[in-house]
Coordinates of C-alpha atoms in Angstrom, one line a residue:
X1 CA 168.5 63.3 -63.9
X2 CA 167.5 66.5 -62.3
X3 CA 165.3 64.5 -59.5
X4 CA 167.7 62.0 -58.7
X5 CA 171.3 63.0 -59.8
X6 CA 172.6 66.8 -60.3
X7 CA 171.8 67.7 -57.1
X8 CA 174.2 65.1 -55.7
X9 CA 177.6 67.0 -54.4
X10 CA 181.0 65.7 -54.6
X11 CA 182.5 63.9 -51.5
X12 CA 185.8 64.3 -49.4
X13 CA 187.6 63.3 -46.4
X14 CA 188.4 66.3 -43.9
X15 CA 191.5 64.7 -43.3
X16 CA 192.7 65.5 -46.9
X17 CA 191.8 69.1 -47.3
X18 CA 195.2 70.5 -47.1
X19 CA 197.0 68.2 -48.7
X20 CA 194.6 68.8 -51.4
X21 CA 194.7 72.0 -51.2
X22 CA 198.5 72.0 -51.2
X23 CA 198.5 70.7 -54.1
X24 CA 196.5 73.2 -56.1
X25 CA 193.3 70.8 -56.2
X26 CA 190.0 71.3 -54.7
X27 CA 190.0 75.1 -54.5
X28 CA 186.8 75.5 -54.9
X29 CA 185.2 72.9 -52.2
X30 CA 182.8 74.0 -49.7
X31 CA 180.8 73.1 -47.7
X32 CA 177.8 74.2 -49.9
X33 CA 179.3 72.1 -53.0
X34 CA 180.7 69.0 -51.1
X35 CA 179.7 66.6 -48.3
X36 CA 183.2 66.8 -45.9
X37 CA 183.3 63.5 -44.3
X38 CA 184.9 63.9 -40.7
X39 CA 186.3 60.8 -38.5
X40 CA 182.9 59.4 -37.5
X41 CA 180.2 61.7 -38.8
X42 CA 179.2 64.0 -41.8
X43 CA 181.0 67.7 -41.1
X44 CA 177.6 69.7 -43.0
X45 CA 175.7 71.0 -40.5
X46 CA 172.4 70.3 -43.0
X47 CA 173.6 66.7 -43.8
X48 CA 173.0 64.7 -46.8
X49 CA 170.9 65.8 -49.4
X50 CA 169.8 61.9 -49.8
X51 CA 170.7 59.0 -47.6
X52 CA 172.4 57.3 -50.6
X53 CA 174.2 60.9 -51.6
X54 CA 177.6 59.4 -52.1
X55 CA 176.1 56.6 -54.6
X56 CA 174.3 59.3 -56.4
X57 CA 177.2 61.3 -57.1
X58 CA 179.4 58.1 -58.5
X59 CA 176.6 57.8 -61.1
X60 CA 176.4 61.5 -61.5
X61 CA 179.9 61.4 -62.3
X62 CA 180.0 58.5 -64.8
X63 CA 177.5 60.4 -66.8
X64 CA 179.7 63.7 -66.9
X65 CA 183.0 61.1 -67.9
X66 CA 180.6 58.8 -70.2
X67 CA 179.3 62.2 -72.0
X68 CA 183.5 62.6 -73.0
X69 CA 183.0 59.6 -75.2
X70 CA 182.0 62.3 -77.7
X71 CA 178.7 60.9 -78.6
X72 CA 175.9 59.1 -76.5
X73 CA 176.4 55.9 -76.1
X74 CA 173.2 52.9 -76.3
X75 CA 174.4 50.3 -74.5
X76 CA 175.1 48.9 -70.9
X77 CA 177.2 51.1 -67.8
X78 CA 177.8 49.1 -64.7
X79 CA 180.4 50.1 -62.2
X80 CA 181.7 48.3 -58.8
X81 CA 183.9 51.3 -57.3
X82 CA 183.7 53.0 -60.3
X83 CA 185.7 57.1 -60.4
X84 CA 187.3 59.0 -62.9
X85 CA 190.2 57.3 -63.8
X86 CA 188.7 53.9 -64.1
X87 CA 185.6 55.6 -66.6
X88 CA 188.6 57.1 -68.8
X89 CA 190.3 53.4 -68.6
X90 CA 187.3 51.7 -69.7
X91 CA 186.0 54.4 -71.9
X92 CA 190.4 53.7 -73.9
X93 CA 189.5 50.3 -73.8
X94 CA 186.3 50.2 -75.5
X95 CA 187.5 52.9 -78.1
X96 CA 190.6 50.2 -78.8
X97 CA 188.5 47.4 -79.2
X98 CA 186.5 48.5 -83.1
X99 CA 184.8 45.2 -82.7
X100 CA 182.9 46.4 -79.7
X101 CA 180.9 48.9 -80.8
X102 CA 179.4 50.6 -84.2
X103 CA 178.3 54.1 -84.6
X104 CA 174.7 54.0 -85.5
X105 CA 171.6 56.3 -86.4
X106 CA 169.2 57.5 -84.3
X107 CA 165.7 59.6 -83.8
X108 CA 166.9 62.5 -81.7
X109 CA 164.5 62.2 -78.6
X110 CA 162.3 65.6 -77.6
X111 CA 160.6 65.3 -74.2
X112 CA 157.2 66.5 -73.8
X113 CA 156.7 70.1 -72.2
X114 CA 160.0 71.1 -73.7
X115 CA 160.3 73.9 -76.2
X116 CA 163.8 73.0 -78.9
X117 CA 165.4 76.3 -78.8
X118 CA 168.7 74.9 -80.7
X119 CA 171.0 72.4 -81.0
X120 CA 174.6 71.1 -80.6
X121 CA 176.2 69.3 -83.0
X122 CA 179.0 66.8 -80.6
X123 CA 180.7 64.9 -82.5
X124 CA 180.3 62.6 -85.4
X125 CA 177.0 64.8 -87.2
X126 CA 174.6 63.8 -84.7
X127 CA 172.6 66.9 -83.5
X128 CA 171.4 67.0 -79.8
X129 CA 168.5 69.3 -79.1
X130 CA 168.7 72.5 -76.8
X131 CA 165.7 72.5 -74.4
X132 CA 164.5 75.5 -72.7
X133 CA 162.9 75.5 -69.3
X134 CA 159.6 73.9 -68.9
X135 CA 156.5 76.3 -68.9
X136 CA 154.4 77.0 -66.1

């Protein structure tokens, strides 16, 4: 996650800043927190961060919308186009259909090098352990 995801920024068209804008969305966009795309070419003067930047952010994002199902989830994700709305959709339609899931026990995972310095309970009694920063 931290190599290949979270440093992936958010996307947007130059051409809808002020509408966006406008409307009271987007605020806080930047060119230090967003690749602006322009007519024919990226608007940073640094570039991408990675040449597939826009593909890492769609799965960076469909982690943050996955994580609202309220507790991880073992299974499957794949998306063709995927965004925000369409995560929520599918996340309502799984939710509907009880057959298509089970809540289940699990070993809570602790990576190696990490110190547990607490935990967060999110949802339906499973604990998720709070790692501190590796040591040097």
């Amino acid at each position: 996650f931290r190599r290949e995801l979270c440093r992936a920024r958010t996307f947007g068209f130059m051409r809808d800043v002020k509408k966006l804008w406008a409307c009271g969305r987007a605020l806080g966009a930047s060119l230090d927190n967003t690749v602006a795309v322009g007519e024919d070419r990226i608007m940073n003067p640094e570039g991408l961060r990675f040449k597939d930047e826009f593909a890492r952010h769609k799965a960076l994002d469909a982690v943050g919308d996955l994580s609202l199902a309220g507790a991880p989830i073992l299974g499957a994700f794949r998306s063709v186009r995927g965004g925000h709305k369409l995560n929520s959709m599918m996340l309502h339609a799984l939710f509907a259909a009880k057959s298509a899931w089970d809540v289940v026990e699990t070993a809570t995972a602790r990576p190696r090098n990490r110190e547990v310095v607490g935990h967060a309970d999110i949802g339906f009694g499973i604990p998720q352990p709070a790692f501190a920063p590796q040591k040097a």
